[in-house]
Short mmCIF file of C-alpha atoms and ligand atoms in Angstrom, two decimals:
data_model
loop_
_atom_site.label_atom_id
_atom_site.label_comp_id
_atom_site.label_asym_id
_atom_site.label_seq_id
_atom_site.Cartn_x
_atom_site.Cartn_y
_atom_site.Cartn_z
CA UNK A 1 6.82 203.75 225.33
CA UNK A 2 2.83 203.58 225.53
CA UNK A 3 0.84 206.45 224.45
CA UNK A 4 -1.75 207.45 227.11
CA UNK A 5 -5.11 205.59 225.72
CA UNK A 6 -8.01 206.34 227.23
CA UNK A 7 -11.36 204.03 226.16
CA UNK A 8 -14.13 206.34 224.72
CA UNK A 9 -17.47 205.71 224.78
CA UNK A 10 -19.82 207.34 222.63
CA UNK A 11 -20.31 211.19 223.46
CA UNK A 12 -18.90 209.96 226.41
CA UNK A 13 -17.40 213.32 226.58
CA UNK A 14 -16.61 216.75 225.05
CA UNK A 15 -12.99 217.38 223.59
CA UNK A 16 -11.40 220.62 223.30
CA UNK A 17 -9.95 219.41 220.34
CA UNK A 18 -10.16 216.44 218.02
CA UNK A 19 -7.81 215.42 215.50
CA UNK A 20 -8.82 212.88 212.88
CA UNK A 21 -5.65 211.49 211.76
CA UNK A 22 -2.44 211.19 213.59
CA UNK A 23 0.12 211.75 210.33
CA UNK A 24 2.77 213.95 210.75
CA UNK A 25 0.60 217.53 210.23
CA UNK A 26 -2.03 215.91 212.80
CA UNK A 27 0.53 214.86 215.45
CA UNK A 28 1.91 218.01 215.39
CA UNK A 29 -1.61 219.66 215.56
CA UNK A 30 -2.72 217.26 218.51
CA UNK A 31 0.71 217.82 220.65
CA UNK A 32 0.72 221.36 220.38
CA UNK A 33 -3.01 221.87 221.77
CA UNK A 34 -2.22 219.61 224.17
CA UNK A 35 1.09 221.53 225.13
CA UNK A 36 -1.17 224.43 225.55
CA UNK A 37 -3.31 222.79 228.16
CA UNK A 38 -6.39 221.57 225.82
CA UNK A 39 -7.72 217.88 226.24
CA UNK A 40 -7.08 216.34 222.96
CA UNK A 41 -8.05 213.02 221.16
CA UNK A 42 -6.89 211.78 218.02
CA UNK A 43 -8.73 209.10 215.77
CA UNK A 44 -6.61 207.10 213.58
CA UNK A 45 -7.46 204.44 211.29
CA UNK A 46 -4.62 202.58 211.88
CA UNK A 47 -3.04 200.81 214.59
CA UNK A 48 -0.20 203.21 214.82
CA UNK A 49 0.46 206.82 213.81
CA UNK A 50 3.21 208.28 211.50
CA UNK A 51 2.95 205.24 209.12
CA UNK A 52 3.50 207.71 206.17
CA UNK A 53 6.17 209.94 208.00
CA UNK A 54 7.80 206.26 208.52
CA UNK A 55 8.76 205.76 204.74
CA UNK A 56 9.67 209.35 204.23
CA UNK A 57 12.94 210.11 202.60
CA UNK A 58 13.25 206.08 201.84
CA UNK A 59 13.38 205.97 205.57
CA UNK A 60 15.83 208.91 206.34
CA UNK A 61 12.94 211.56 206.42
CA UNK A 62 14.06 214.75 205.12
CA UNK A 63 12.35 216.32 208.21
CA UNK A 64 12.40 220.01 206.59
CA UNK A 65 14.67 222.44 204.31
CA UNK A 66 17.52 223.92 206.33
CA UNK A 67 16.56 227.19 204.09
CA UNK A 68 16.20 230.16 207.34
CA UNK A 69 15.06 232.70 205.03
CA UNK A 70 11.52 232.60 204.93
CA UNK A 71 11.46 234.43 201.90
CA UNK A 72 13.25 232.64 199.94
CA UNK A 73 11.83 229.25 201.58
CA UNK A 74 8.30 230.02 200.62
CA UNK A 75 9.11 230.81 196.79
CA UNK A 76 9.04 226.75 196.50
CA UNK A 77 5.52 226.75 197.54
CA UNK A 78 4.31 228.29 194.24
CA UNK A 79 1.61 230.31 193.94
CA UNK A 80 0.57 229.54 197.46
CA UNK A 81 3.40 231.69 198.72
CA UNK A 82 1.52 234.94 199.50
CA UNK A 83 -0.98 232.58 201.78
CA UNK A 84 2.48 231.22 204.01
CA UNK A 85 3.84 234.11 205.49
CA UNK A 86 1.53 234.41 208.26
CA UNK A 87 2.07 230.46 209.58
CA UNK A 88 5.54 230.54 208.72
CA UNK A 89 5.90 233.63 211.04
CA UNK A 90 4.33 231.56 213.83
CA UNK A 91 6.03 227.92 212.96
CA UNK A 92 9.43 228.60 210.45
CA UNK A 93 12.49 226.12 210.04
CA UNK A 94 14.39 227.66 212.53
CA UNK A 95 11.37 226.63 214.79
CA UNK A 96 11.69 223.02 213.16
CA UNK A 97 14.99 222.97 214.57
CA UNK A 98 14.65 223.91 217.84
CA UNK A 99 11.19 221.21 218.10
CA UNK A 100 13.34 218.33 217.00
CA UNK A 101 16.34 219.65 219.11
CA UNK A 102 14.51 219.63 222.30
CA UNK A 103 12.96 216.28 221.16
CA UNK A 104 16.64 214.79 220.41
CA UNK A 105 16.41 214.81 217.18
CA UNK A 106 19.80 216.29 216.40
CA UNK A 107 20.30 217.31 212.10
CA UNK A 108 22.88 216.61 209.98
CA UNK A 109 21.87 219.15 206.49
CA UNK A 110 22.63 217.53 202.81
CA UNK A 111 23.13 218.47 199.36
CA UNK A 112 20.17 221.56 198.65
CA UNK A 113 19.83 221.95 201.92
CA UNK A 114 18.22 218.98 202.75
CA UNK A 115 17.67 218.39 206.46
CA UNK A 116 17.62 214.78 207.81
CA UNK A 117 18.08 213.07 211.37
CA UNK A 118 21.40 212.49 212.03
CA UNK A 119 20.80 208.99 213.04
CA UNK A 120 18.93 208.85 209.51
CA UNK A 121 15.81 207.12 210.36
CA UNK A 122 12.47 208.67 209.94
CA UNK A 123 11.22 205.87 212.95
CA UNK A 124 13.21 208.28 215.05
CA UNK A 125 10.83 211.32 214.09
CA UNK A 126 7.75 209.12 214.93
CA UNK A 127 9.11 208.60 218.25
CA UNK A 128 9.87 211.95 218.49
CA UNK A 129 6.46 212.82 217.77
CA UNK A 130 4.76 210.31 219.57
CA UNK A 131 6.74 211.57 222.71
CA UNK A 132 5.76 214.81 222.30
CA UNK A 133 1.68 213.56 222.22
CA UNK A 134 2.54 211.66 225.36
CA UNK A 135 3.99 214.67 227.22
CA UNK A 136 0.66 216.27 226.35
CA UNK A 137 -1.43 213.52 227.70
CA UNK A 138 -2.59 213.04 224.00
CA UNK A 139 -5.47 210.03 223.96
CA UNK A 140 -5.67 208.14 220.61
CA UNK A 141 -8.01 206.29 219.63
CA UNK A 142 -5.91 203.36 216.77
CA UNK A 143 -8.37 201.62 214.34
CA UNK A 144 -11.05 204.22 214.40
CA UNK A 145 -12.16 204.93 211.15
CA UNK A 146 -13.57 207.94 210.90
CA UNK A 147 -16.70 208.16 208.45
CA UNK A 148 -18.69 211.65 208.06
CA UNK A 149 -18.84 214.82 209.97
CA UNK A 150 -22.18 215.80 210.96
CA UNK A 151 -22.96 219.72 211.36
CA UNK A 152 -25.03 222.63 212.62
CA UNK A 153 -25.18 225.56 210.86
CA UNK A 154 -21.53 226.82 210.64
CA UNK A 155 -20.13 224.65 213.08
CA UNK A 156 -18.72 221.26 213.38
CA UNK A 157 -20.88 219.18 215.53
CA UNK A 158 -20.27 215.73 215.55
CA UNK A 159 -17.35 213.36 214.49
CA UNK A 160 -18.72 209.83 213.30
CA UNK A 161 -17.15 206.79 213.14
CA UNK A 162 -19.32 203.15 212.91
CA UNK A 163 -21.48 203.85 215.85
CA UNK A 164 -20.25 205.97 218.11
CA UNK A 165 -20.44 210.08 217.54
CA UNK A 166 -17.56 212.20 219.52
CA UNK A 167 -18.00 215.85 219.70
CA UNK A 168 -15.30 218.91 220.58
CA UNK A 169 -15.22 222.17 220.65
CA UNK A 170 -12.78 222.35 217.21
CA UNK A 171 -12.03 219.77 215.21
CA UNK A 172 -8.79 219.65 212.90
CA UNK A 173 -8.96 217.25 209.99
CA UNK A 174 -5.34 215.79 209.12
CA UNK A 175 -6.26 212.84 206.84
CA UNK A 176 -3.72 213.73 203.92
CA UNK A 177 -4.03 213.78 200.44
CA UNK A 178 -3.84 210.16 198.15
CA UNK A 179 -0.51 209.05 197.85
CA UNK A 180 0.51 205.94 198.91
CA UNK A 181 -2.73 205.22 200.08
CA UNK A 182 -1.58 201.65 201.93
CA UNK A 183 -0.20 204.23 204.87
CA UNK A 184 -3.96 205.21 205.50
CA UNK A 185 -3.92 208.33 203.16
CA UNK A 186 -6.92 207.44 200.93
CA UNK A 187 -8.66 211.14 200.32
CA UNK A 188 -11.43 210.53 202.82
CA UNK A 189 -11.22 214.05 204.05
CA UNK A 190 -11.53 215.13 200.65
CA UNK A 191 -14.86 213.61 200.49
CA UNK A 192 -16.14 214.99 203.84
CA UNK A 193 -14.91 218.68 202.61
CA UNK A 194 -16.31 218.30 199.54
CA UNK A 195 -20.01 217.64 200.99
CA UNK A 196 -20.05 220.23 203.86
CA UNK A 197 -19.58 222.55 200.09
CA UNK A 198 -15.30 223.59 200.07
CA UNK A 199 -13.88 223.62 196.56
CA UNK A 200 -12.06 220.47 196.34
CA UNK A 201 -9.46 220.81 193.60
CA UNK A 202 -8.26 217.17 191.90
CA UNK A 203 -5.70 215.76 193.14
CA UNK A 204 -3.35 213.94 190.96
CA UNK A 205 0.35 212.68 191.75
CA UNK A 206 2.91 215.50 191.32
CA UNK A 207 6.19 214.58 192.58
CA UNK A 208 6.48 211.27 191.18
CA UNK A 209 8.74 208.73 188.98
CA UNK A 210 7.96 208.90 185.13
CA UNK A 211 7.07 205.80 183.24
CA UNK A 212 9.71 205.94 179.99
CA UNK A 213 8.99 203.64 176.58
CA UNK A 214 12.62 203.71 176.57
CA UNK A 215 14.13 200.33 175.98
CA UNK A 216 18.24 201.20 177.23
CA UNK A 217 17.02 202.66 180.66
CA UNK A 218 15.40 199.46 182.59
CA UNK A 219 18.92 197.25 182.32
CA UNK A 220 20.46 200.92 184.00
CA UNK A 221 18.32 200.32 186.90
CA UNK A 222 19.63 201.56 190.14
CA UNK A 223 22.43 203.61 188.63
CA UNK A 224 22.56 207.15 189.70
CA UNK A 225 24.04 210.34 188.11
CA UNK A 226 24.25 213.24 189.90
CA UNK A 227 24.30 216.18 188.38
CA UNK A 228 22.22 215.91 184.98
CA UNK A 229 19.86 218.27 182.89
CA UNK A 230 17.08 217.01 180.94
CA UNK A 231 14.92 218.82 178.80
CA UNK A 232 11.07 217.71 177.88
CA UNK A 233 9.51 218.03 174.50
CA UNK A 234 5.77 218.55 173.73
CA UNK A 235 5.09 216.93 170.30
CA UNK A 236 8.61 217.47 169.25
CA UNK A 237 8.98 221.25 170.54
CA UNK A 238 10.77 221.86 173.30
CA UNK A 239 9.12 222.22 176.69
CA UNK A 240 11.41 223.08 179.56
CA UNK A 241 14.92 222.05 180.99
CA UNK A 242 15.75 221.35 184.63
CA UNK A 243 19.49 220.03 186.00
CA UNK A 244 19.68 217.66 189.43
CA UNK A 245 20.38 214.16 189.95
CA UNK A 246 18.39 211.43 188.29
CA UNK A 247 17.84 207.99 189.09
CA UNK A 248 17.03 205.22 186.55
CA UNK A 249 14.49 202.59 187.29
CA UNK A 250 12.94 198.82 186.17
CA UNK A 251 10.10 201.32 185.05
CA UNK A 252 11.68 204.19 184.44
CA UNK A 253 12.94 208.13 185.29
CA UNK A 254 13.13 209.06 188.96
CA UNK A 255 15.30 210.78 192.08
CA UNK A 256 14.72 214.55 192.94
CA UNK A 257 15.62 215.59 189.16
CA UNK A 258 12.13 213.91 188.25
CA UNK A 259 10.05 214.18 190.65
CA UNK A 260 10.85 217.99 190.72
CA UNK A 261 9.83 218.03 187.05
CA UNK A 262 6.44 215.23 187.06
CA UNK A 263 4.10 218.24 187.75
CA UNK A 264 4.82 219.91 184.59
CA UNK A 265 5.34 216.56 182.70
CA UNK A 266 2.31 215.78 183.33
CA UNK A 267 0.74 218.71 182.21
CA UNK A 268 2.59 218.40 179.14
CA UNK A 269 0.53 214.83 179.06
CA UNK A 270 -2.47 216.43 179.10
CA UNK A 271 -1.31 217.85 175.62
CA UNK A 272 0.61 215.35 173.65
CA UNK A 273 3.48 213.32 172.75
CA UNK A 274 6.27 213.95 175.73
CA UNK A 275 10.30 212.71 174.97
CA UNK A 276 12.82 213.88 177.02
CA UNK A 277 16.75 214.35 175.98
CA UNK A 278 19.16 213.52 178.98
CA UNK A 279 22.61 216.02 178.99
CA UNK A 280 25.06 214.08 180.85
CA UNK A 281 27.14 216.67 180.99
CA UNK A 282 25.33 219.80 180.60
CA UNK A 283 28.69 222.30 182.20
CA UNK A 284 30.48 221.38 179.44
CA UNK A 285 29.59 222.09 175.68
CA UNK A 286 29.52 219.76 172.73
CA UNK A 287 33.31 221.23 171.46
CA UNK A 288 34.49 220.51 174.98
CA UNK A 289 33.69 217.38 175.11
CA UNK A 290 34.68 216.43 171.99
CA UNK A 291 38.27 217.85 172.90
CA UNK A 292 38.12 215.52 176.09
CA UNK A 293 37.23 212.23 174.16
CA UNK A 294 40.25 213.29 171.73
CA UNK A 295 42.52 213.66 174.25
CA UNK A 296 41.34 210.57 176.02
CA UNK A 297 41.81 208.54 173.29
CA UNK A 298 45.11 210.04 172.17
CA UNK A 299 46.35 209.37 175.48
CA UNK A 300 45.40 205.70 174.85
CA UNK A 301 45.68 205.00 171.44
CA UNK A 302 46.11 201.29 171.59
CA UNK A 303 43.53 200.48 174.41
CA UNK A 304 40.61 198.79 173.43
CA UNK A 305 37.30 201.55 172.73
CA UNK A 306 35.37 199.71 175.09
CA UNK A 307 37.71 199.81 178.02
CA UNK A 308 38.13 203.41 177.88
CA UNK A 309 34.59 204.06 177.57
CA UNK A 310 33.91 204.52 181.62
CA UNK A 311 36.83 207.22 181.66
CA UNK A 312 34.32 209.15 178.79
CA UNK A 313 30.82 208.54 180.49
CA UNK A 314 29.36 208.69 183.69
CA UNK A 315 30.21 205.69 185.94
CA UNK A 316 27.87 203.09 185.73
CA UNK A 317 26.73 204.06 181.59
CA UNK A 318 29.65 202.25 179.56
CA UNK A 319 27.60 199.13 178.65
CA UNK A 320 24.89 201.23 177.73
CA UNK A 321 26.58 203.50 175.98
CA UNK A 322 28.48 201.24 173.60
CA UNK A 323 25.32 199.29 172.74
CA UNK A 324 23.94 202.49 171.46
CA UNK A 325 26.85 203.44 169.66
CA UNK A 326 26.41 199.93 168.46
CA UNK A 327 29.79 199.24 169.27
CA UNK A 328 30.05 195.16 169.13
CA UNK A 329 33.77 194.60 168.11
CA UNK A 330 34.97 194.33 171.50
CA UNK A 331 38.56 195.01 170.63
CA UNK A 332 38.01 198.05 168.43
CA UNK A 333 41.12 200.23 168.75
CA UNK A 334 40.53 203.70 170.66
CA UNK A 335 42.88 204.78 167.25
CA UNK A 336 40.30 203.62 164.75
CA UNK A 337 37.24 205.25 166.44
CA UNK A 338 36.37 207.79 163.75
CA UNK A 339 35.84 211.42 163.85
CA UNK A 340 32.04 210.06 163.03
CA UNK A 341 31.68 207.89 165.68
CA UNK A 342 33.09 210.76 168.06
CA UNK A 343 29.95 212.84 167.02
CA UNK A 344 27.84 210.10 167.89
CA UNK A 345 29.01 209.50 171.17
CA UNK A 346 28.80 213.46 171.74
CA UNK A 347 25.40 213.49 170.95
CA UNK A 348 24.57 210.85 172.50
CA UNK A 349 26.47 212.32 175.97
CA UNK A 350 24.65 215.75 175.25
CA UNK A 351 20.94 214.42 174.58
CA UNK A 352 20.28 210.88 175.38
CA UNK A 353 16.82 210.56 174.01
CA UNK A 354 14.11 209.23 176.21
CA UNK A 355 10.22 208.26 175.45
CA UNK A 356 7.60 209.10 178.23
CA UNK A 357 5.25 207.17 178.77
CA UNK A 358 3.35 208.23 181.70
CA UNK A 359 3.44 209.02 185.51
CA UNK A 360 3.77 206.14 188.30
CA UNK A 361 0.59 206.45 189.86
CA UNK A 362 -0.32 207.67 193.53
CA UNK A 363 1.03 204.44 194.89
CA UNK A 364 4.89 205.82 193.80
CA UNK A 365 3.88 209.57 194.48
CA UNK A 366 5.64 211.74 197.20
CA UNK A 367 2.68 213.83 197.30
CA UNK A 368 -0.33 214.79 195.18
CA UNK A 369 -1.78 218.08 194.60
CA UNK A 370 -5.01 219.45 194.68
CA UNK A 371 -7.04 219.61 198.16
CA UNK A 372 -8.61 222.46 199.65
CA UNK A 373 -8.43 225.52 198.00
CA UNK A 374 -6.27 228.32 200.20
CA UNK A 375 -8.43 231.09 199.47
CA UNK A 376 -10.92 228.89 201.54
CA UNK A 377 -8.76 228.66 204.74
CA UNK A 378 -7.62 231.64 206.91
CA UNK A 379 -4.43 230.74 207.06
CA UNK A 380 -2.91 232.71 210.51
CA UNK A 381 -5.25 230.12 211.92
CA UNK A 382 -5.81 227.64 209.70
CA UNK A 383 -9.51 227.97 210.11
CA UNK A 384 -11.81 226.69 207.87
CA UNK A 385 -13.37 229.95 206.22
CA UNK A 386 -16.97 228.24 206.00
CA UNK A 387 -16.96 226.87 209.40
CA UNK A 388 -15.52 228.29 212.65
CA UNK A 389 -14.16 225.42 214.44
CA UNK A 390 -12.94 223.29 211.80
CA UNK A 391 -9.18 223.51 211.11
CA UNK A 392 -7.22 221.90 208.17
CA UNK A 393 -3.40 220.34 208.33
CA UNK A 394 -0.91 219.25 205.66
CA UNK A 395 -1.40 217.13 202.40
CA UNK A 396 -5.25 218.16 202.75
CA UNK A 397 -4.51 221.31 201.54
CA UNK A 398 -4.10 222.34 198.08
CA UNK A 399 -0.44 223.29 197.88
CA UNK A 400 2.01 222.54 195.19
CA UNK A 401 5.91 222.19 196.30
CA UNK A 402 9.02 220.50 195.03
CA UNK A 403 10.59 217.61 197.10
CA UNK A 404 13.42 218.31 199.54
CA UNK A 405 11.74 218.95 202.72
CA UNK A 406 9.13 221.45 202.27
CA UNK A 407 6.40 219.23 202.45
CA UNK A 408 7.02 218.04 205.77
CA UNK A 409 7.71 221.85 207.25
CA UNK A 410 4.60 222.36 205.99
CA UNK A 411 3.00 219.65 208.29
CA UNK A 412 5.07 220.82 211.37
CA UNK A 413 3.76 225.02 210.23
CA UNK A 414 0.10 224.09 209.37
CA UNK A 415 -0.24 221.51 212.65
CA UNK A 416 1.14 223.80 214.78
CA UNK A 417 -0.69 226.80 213.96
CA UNK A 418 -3.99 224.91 213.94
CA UNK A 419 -3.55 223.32 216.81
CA UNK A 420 -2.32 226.61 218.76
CA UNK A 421 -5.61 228.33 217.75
CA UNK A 422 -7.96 225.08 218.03
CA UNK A 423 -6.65 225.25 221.42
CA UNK A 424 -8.10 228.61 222.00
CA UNK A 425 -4.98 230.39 222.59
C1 FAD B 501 7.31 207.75 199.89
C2 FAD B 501 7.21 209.13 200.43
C3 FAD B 501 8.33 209.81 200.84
C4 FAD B 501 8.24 211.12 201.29
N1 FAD B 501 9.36 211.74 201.73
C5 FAD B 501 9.29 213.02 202.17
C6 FAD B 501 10.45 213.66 202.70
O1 FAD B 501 11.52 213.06 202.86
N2 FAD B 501 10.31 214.98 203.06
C7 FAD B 501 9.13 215.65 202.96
O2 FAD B 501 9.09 216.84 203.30
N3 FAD B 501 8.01 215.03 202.55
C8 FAD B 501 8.06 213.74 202.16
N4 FAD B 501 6.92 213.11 201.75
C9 FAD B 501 5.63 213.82 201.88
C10 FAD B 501 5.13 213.75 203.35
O3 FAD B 501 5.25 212.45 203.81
C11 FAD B 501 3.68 214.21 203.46
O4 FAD B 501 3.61 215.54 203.01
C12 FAD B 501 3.17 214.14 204.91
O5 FAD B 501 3.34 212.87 205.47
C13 FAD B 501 1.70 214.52 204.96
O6 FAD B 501 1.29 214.49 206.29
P1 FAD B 501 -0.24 214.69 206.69
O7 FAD B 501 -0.27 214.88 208.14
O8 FAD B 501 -0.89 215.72 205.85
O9 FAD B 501 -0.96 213.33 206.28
P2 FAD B 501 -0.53 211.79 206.34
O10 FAD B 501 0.86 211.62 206.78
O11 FAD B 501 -0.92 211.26 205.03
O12 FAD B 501 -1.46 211.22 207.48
C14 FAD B 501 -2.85 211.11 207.36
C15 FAD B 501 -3.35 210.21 208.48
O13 FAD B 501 -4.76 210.25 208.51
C16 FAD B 501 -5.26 208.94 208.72
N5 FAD B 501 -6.62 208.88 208.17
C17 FAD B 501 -6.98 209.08 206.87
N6 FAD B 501 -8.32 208.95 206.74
C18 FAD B 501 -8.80 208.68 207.99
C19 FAD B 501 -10.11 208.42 208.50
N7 FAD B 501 -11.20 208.40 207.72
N8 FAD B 501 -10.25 208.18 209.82
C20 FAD B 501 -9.15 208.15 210.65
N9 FAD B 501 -7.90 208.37 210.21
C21 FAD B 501 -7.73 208.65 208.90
C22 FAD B 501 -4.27 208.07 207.95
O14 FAD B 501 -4.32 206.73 208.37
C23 FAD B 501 -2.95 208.75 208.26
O15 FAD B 501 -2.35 208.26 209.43
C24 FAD B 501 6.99 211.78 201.34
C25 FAD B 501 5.84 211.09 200.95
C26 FAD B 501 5.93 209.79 200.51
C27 FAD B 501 4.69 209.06 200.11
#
């Protein structure tokens, strides 16, 4: 269906509200003013909207975190937790819900709460969104790149792209942070911000793969185990420990066990050396498993090692496993694999080491950090605090979270409540 698109001129006339990029915070931002009665234009760079919300949850979108206590929702936002209860009052998940529901967007909730459509395609969610702009008589202006903001005194006065100047009464500025920049998300806001004097704080990738040094994990590529702990070492000392499921790579560490931990990995990077030690089974202890490799191999004394190997380690690992046990007699006896070999293969199960090399870079991120610093933003409005018809959305905004839905209810909270108060209600 075709969005309403109505050719502007320059200053051809005041906007209650523009919103300079139509991502999934400024969609949000721009339907809800409209809902509310305001005229609203959106300028987007591309020539469609929602190219990032598109690739989101490798094209599932894991539209929010079915988590209904607000409390306990905002203490994956980190520090900026204190700054979220007002918005989430106004816009929470069991809002989310209800949005999507009306917008036939039924759920079906995963593993950690995960939310996702249940005909698992984040296109659907564009549509949804773009449907929800239409009903509002949204205009958007595609291929409109937006280039500075010009100002009087504490106000926003003029949006400039090449040539032609639009003004509004408020002006909400939902240009995202620098991940995968090739959906349009290339920091400009950041820039603008930055002039008009609002702390800008670095952004670097946060949730995103790790680079490893490690030469068994590339041939593992695509295997996936699901409930593993690793544990990160700074110059030999050890770091921290998280559990989850983990994904190897051609390059690499990733899946929601690693991109929960790159933020403190690369802090640790800052620092020093980083290796890693991968616990396959990290609910049983190295005596247990020991006793289960006995008994497996007691139970199958003649078998060949090698053939018994995927009933010991996690499907998918056996060829790995036996080349680091070094195990190249291919019809070794389960009955002559020694007591010493057994403590190999335990360690080995219990800490699988693993040499970091780096983090992907913002092209593989989920999301970087940094942005505008909260204590700059009034957040029941999402005001600017330096000028008072300027409103910030989404990635823009310096808030650190884990994967698994947040950042996206953060883009459906933050657009909402900016675009309820840029619409003067
Ligand atoms: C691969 C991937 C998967 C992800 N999966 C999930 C997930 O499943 N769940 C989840 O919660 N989060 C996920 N995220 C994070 C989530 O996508 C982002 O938090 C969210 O899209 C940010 O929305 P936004 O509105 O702030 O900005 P964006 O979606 O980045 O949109 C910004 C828009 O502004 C436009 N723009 C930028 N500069 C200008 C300019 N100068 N002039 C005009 N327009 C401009 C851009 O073209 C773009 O359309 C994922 C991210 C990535 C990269």
């Amino acid at each position: 269906m075709k969005l309403a698109r109505k050719p502007v001129k320059a200053k051809d006339r005041d906007w209650d509200v523009i919103v300079i990029g139509g991502g999934a915070s400024g969609m949000m931002a721009a339907g809800r003013a409209a809902e509310l009665g305001a005229s609203v234009l959106v300028l987007e760079k591309n020539k469609t909207v929602g190219n990032k919300l598109a690739i989101t949850g490798g094209g599932r979108c894991n539209i929010t975190n079915a988590e209904f206590d607000t409390r306990e929702l905002l203490k994956h936002y980190g520090s900026a937790e204190q700054y979220l209860y007002s918005p989430f009052a106004q816009f929470g998940v069991q809002d989310t819900f209800t949005f999507f529901e009306k917008l036939k967007i039924p759920f079906v909730i995963e593993a950690r709460k995960r939310a996702f459509p249940k005909s698992q395609k984040a296109t659907d969610v564009v549509r949804a969104m773009r449907d929800y702009m239409r009903d509002g008589k949204v205009s958007i202006d595609f291929e409109t790149t937006v280039r500075k903001l010009q100002t009087n005194g504490d106000r926003i006065s003029g949006v400039m792209c090449e040539g032609k100047t639009y003004t509004a009464k408020n002006v909400i500025i939902a240009t995202g942070g620098t991940s995968h920049p090739e959906t349009g998300s290339t920091g400009d806001g950041f820039a603008w911000l930055k002039k008009l004097g609002h702390t800008v704080r670095a952004s670097n990738p946060t949730l995103v793969p790790l680079r490893t040094r490690t030469k068994w994990i590339p041939p593992l590529s695509g295997v996936s185990l699901s409930f593993m702990k690793i544990t990160f070492f700074l110059d030999g000392k050890k770091a921290f420990s998280k559990t989850g499921k983990l994904l190897f790579t051609h390059f690499g560490l990733s899946g929601p066990l690693i991109l929960n931990s790159s933020y403190e990995v690369s802090e640790l990077l800052d620092q020093g050396a980083v290796t890693a030690k991968i616990d396959m089974y990290p609910d049983t202890d190295a005596g247990a498993l020991d006793k289960r490799i006995v008994n497996t191999i007691d139970a199958n004394k003649n078998k060949n090692f090698v053939n018994l190997l995927d009933e010991i380690v996690p499907h998918g690992m056996d060829t790995t496993v036996a080349s680091l046990l070094n195990i190249t007699d291919s019809n070794l006896k389960a009955h002559s694999f020694t007591k010493e070999d057994r403590k190999k293969l335990v360690t080995l199960l219990k800490g699988a080491p693993v040499e970091i090399a780096g983090l992907m870079g913002q092209d593989r991120a989920i999301v970087s950090d940094g942005g505008i610093v909260l204590d700059e933003i009034d957040t029941k409005t999402m005001r600017s605090r330096l000028f008072q018809n300027l409103y910030l959305t989404g990635d823009i905004i310096d808030i650190n979270r884990l994967s698994g839905g947040y950042s996206l209810q953060l883009c459906w909270t933050t657009g909402f409540v900016a675009g309820t108060a840029a619409a003067g209600r």
